[in-house]
Short mmCIF file of C-alpha atoms and ligand atoms in Angstrom, two decimals:
data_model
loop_
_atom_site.label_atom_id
_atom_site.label_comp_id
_atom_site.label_asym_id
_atom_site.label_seq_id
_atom_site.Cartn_x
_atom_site.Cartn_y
_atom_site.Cartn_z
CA UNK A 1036 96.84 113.94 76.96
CA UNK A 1037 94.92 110.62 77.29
CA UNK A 1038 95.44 109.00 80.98
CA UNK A 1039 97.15 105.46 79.66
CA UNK A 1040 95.60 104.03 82.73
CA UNK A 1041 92.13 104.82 82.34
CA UNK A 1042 89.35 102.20 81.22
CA UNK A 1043 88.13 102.38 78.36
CA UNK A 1044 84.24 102.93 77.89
CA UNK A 1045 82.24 101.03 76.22
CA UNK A 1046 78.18 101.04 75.40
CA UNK A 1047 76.66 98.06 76.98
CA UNK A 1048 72.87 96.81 76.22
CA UNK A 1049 70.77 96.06 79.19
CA UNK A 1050 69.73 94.34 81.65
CA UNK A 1051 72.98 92.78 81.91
CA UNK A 1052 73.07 90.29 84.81
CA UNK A 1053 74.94 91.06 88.13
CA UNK A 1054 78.27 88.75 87.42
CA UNK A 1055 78.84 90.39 83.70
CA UNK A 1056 78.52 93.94 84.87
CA UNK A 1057 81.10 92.90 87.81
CA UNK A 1058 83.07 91.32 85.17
CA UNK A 1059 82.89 94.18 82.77
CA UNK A 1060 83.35 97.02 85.15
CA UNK A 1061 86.58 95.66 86.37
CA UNK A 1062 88.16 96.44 82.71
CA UNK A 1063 85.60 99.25 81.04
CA UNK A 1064 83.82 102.02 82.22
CA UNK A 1065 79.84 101.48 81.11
CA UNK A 1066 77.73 103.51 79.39
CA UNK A 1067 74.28 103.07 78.64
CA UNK A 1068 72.78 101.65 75.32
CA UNK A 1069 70.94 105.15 74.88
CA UNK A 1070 74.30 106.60 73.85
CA UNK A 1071 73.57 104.86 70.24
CA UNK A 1072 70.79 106.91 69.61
CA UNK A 1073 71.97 110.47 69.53
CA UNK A 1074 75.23 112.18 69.75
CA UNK A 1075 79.01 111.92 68.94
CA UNK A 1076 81.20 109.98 71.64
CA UNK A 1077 84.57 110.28 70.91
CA UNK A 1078 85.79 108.33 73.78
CA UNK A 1079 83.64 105.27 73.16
CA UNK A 1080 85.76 102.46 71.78
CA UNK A 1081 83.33 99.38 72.03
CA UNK A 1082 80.01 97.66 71.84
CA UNK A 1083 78.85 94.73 74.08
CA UNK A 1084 75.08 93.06 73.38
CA UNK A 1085 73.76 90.98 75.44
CA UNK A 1086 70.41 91.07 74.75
CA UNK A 1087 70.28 90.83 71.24
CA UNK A 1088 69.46 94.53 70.79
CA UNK A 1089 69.79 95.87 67.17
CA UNK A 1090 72.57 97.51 66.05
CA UNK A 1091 73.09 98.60 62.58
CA UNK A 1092 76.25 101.02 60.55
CA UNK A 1093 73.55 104.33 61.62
CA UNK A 1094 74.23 104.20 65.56
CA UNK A 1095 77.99 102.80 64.93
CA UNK A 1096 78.14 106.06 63.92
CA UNK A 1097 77.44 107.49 67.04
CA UNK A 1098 81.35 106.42 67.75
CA UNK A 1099 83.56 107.31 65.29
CA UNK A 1100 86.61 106.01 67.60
CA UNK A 1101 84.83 102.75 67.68
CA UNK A 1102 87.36 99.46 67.65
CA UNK A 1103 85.52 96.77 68.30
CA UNK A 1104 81.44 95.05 68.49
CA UNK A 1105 82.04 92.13 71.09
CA UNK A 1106 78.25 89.87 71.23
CA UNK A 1107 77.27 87.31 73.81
CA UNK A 1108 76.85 84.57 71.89
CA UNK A 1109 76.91 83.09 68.57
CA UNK A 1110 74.07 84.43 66.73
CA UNK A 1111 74.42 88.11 65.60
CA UNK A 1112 71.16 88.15 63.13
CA UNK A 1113 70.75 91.60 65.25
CA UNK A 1114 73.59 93.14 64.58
CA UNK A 1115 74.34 94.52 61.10
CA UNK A 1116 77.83 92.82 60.34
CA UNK A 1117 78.10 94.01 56.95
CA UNK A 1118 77.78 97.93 58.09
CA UNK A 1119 80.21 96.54 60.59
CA UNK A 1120 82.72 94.90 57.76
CA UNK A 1121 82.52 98.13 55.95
CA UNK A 1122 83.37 100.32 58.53
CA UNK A 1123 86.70 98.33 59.16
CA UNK A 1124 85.10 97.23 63.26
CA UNK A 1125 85.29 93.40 63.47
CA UNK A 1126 82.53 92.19 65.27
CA UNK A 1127 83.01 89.53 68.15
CA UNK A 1128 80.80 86.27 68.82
CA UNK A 1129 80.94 83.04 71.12
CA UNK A 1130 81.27 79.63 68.80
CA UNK A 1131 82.10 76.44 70.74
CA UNK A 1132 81.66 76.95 74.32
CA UNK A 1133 78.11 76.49 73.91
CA UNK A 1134 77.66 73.82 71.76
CA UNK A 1135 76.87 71.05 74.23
CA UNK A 1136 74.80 73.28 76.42
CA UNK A 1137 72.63 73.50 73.49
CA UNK A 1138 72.32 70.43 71.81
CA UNK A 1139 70.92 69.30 75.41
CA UNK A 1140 68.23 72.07 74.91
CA UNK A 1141 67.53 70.16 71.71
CA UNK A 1142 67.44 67.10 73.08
CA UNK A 1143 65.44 67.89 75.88
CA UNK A 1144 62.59 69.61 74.14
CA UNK A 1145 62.79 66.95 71.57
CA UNK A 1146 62.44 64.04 74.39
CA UNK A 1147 59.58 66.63 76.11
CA UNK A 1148 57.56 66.82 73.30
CA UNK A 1149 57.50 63.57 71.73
CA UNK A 1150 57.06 61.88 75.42
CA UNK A 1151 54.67 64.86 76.37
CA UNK A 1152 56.64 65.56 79.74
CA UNK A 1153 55.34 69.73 80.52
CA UNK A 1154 51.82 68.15 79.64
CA UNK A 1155 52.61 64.79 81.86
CA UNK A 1156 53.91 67.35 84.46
CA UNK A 1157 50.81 69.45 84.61
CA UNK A 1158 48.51 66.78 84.65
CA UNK A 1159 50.38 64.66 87.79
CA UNK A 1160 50.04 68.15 89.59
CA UNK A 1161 46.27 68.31 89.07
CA UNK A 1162 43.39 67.60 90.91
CA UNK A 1163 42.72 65.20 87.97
CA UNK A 1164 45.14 63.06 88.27
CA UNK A 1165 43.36 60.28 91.19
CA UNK A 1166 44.23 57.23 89.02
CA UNK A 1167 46.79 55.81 86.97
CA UNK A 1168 45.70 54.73 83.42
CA UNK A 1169 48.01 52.72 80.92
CA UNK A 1170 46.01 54.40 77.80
CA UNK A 1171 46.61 58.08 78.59
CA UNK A 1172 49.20 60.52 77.42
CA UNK A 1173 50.40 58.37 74.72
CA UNK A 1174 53.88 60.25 73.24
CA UNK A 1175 55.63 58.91 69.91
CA UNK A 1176 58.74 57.12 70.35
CA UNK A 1177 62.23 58.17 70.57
CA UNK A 1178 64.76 55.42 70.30
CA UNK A 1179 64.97 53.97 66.60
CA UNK A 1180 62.78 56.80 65.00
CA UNK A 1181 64.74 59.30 62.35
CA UNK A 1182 66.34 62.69 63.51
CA UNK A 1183 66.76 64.96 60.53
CA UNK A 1184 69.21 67.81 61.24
CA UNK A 1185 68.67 70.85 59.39
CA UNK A 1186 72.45 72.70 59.87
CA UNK A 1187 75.28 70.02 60.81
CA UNK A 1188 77.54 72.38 62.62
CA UNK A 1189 78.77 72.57 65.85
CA UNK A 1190 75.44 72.10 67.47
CA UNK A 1191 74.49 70.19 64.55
CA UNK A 1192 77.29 67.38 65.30
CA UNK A 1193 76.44 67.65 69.14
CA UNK A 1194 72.86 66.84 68.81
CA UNK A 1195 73.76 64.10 66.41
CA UNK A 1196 75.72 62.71 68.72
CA UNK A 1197 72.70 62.57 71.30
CA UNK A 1198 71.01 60.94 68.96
CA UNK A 1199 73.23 58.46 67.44
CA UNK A 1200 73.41 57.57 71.32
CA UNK A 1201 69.43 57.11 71.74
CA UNK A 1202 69.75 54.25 68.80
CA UNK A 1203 68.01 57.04 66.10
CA UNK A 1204 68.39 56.90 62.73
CA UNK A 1205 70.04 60.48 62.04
CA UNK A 1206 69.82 62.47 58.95
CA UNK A 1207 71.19 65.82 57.87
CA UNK A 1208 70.82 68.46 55.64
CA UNK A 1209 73.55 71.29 55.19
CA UNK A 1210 75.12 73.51 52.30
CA UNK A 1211 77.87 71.50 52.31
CA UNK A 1212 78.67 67.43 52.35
CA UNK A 1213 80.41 66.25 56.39
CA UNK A 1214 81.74 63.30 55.02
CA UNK A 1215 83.83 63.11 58.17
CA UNK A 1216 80.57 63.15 59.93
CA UNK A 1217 79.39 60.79 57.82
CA UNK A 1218 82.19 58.23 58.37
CA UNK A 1219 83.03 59.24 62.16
CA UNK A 1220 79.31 58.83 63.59
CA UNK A 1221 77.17 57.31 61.08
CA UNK A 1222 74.75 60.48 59.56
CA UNK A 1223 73.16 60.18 56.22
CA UNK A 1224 73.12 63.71 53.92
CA UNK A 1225 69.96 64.26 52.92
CA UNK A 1226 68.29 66.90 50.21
CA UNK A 1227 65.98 69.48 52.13
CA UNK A 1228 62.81 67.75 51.28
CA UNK A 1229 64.28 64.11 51.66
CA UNK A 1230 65.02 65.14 55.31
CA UNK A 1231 61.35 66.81 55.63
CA UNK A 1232 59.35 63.70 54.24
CA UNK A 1233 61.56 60.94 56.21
CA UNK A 1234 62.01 62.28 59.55
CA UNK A 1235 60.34 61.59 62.60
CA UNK A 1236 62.30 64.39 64.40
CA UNK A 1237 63.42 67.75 62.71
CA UNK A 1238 65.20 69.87 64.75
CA UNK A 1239 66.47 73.23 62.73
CA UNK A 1240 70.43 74.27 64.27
CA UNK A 1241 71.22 77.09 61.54
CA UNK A 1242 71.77 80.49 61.65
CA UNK A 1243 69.16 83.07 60.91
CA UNK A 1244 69.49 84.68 57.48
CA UNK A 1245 68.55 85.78 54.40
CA UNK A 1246 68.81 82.47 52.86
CA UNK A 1247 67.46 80.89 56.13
CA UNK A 1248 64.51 83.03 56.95
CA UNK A 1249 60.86 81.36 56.74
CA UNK A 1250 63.30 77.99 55.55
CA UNK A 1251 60.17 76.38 57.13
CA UNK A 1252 57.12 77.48 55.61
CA UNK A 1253 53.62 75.73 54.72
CA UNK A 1254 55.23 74.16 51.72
CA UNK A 1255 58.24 72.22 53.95
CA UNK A 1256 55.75 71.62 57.04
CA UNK A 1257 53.22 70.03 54.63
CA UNK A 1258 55.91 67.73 53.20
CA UNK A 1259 56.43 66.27 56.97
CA UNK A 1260 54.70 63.36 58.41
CA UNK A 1261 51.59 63.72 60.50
CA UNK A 1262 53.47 62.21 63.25
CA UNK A 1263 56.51 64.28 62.82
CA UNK A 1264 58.06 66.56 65.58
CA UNK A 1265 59.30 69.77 64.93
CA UNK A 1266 61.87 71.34 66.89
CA UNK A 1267 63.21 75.14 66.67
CA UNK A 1268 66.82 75.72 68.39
CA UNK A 1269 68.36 78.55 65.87
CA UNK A 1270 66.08 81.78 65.89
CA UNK A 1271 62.30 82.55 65.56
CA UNK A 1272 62.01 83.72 61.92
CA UNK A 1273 63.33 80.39 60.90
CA UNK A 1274 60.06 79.30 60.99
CA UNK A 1275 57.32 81.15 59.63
CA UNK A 1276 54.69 81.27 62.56
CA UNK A 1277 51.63 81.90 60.73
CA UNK A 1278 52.61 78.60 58.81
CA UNK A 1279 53.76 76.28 62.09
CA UNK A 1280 50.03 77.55 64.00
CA UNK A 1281 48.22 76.69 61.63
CA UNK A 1282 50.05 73.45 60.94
CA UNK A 1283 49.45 72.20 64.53
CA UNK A 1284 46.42 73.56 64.58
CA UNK A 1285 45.06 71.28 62.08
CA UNK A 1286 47.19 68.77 63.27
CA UNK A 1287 49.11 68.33 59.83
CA UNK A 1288 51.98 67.62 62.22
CA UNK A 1289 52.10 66.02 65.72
CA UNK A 1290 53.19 68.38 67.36
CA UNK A 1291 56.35 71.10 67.80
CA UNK A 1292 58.77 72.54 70.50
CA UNK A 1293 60.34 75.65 70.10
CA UNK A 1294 63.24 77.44 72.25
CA UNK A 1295 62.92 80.36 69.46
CA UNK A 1296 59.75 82.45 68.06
CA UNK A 1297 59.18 85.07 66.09
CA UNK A 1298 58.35 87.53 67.90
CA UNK A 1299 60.25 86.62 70.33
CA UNK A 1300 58.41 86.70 73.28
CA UNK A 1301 55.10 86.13 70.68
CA UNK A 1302 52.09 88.31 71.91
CA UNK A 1303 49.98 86.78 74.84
CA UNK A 1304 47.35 86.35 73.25
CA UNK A 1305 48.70 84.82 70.15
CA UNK A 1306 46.98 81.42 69.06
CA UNK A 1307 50.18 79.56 69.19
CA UNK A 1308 50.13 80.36 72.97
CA UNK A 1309 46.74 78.29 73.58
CA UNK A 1310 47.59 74.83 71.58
CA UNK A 1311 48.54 71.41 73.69
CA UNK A 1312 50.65 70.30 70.33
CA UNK A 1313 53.48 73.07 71.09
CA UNK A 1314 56.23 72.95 73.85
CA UNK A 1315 57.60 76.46 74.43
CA UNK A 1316 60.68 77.63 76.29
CA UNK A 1317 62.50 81.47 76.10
CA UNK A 1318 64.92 80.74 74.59
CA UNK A 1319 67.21 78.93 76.80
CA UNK A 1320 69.57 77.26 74.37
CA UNK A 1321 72.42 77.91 76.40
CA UNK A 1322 70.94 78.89 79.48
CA UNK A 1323 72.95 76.66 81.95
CA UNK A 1324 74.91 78.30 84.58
CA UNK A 1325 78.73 77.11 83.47
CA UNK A 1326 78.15 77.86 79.77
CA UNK A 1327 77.29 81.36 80.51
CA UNK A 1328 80.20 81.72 82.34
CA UNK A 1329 82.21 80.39 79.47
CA UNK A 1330 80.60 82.94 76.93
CA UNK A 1331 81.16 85.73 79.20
CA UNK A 1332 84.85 85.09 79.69
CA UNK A 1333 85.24 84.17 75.68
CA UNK A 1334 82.88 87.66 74.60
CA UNK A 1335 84.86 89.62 77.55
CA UNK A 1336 88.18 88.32 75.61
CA UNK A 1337 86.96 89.36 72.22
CA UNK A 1338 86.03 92.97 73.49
CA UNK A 1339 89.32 93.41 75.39
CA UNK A 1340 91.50 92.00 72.30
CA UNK A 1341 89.52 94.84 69.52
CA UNK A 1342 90.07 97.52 72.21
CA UNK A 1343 93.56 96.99 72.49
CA UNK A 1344 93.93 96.43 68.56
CA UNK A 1345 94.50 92.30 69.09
CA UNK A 1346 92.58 90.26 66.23
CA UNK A 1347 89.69 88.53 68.37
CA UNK A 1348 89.64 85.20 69.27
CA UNK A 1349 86.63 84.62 67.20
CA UNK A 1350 85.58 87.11 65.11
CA UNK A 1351 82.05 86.74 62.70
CA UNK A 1352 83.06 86.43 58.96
CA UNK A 1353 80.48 87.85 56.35
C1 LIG B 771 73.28 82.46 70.85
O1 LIG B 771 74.40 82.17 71.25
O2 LIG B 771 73.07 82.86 69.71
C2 LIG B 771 72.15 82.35 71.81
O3 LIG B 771 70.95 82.51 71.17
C3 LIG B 771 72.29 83.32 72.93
O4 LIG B 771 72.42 84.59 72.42
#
């Protein structure tokens, strides 16, 4: 007979940080992620990823009692949904309680790289820096320049909102018409390549996939500005690195700031690494202390509603 008052176990990825294992270990018994690669466990009944490891319908398998896939975070381009669809296990994600935490990201890399802050930063810390000089470290201009949105969704809207606030002109391209957007905060629709050749700003806010992948390529980043800013807040392969290195290394555009690479981290000693044009962070859309919190308790909620058979509070549709 099953003991009613047992946890359940569930596979987690790792590292997980020290407040989400407390957090999870209170309601599941963990085991490791190595348990998707060989095996049969019965008595495993979820999936958590942190990380973004890959998961696809061959180590589901592994779990045959499996309820429920419950991700940190919004994005699940690593996660096989469709072998998840078709094996009746909905698959959990955290829309909404990051949205602001991110569209800051945006707007801070955006703001870095067109003012040249990480560059302005290293340079007041140097033994170079013995006078002040009103002709150096020229940056482009921010306030009435054009923001073109590629993806006016959640974190679309937010950063719009930024920018509508830093007296930009905003654009946006999207599958479908916001004419609430429109109305409510001013933003012009835009075709792909109107966005591309009037923008002063891109920043790219969609999700990673097949339709998505490489979306900017030589072709779109030679239909941008020489002066235009490019900045990456979705996921690497959005953005076909060959295409953006070689872009700012011939300084086609002015310059680019990416959260996201692909690879993600990108080898040390790849080119990309070495240019002045490029502002880099890893990946730290979210990365602020309260929005974590908030995805932990909203992915905890979706893992603990599949286990016990509730529909999820947000669940990824295909
Ligand atoms: C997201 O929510 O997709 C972020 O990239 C963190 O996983």
């Amino acid at each position: 007979m099953p003991n009613a008052s047992a946890k359940p176990n569930i596979v987690v990825d790792s590292p997980l940080s020290d407040s989400l294992r407390r957090m999870l270990s209170e309601r599941c018994e963990l085991l490791p992620w190595s348990a998707t690669e060989q095996g049969t466990h019965e008595s495993v009944t979820g999936i958590y990823t942190f990380g973004h490891p890959h998961l696809d319908g061959s180590m589901m398998d592994h779990f045959p009692e499996l309820k429920v896939i419950s991700n940190f975070g919004v994005g699940v381009d690593h996660i096989n949904v469709a072998d998840a669809i078709s094996r009746d296990i909905p698959v959990g994600n955290t829309p909404g309680v990051l949205d602001g935490a991110t569209a800051d990201m945006a707007f801070a890399l955006l703001m870095a790289a067109g003012r040249k802050v990480v560059a302005g930063d290293r340079y007041a810390r140097s033994r170079e820096f013995t006078v002040y000089d009103p002709g150096y470290m020229l940056g482009r201009e921010i306030h009435s320049q054009t923001l073109g949105i590629i993806g006016l969704g959640r974190i679309g809207y937010q950063i719009a909102r930024r920018a509508i606030g830093f007296d930009m002109r905003v654009m946006y391209h999207n599958r479908h018409r916001h004419e609430n957007a429109e109305q409510q905060i001013g933003v012009q629709y835009a075709t792909f390549d109107e966005l591309l050749q009037q923008s002063d700003y891109v920043v790219i806010s969609v999700p990673l996939n097949d339709e998505t992948r490489g979306m900017i390529d030589a072709i779109a980043l030679n239909q941008m500005k020489s002066t235009a800013i490019l900045i990456n807040i979705g996921r690497g392969p959005l953005v076909d690195t060959e295409a953006i290195t070689t872009a700012l290394q011939q300084k086609r555009i002015y310059a680019a700031a990416l959260d996201v690479t692909d690879p993600e981290p990108l080898p040390r000693d790849h080119p990309l690494l070495a240019l002045d044009n490029v502002t880099l962070t890893p990946h730290l859309g979210s990365a602020t202390e309260q929005t974590r919190h908030r995805m932990a308790e909203l992915s905890i909620e979706n893992l603990m509603c599949g286990l016990t058979d509730k529909a999820l509070i947000h669940e990824v549709t295909p």
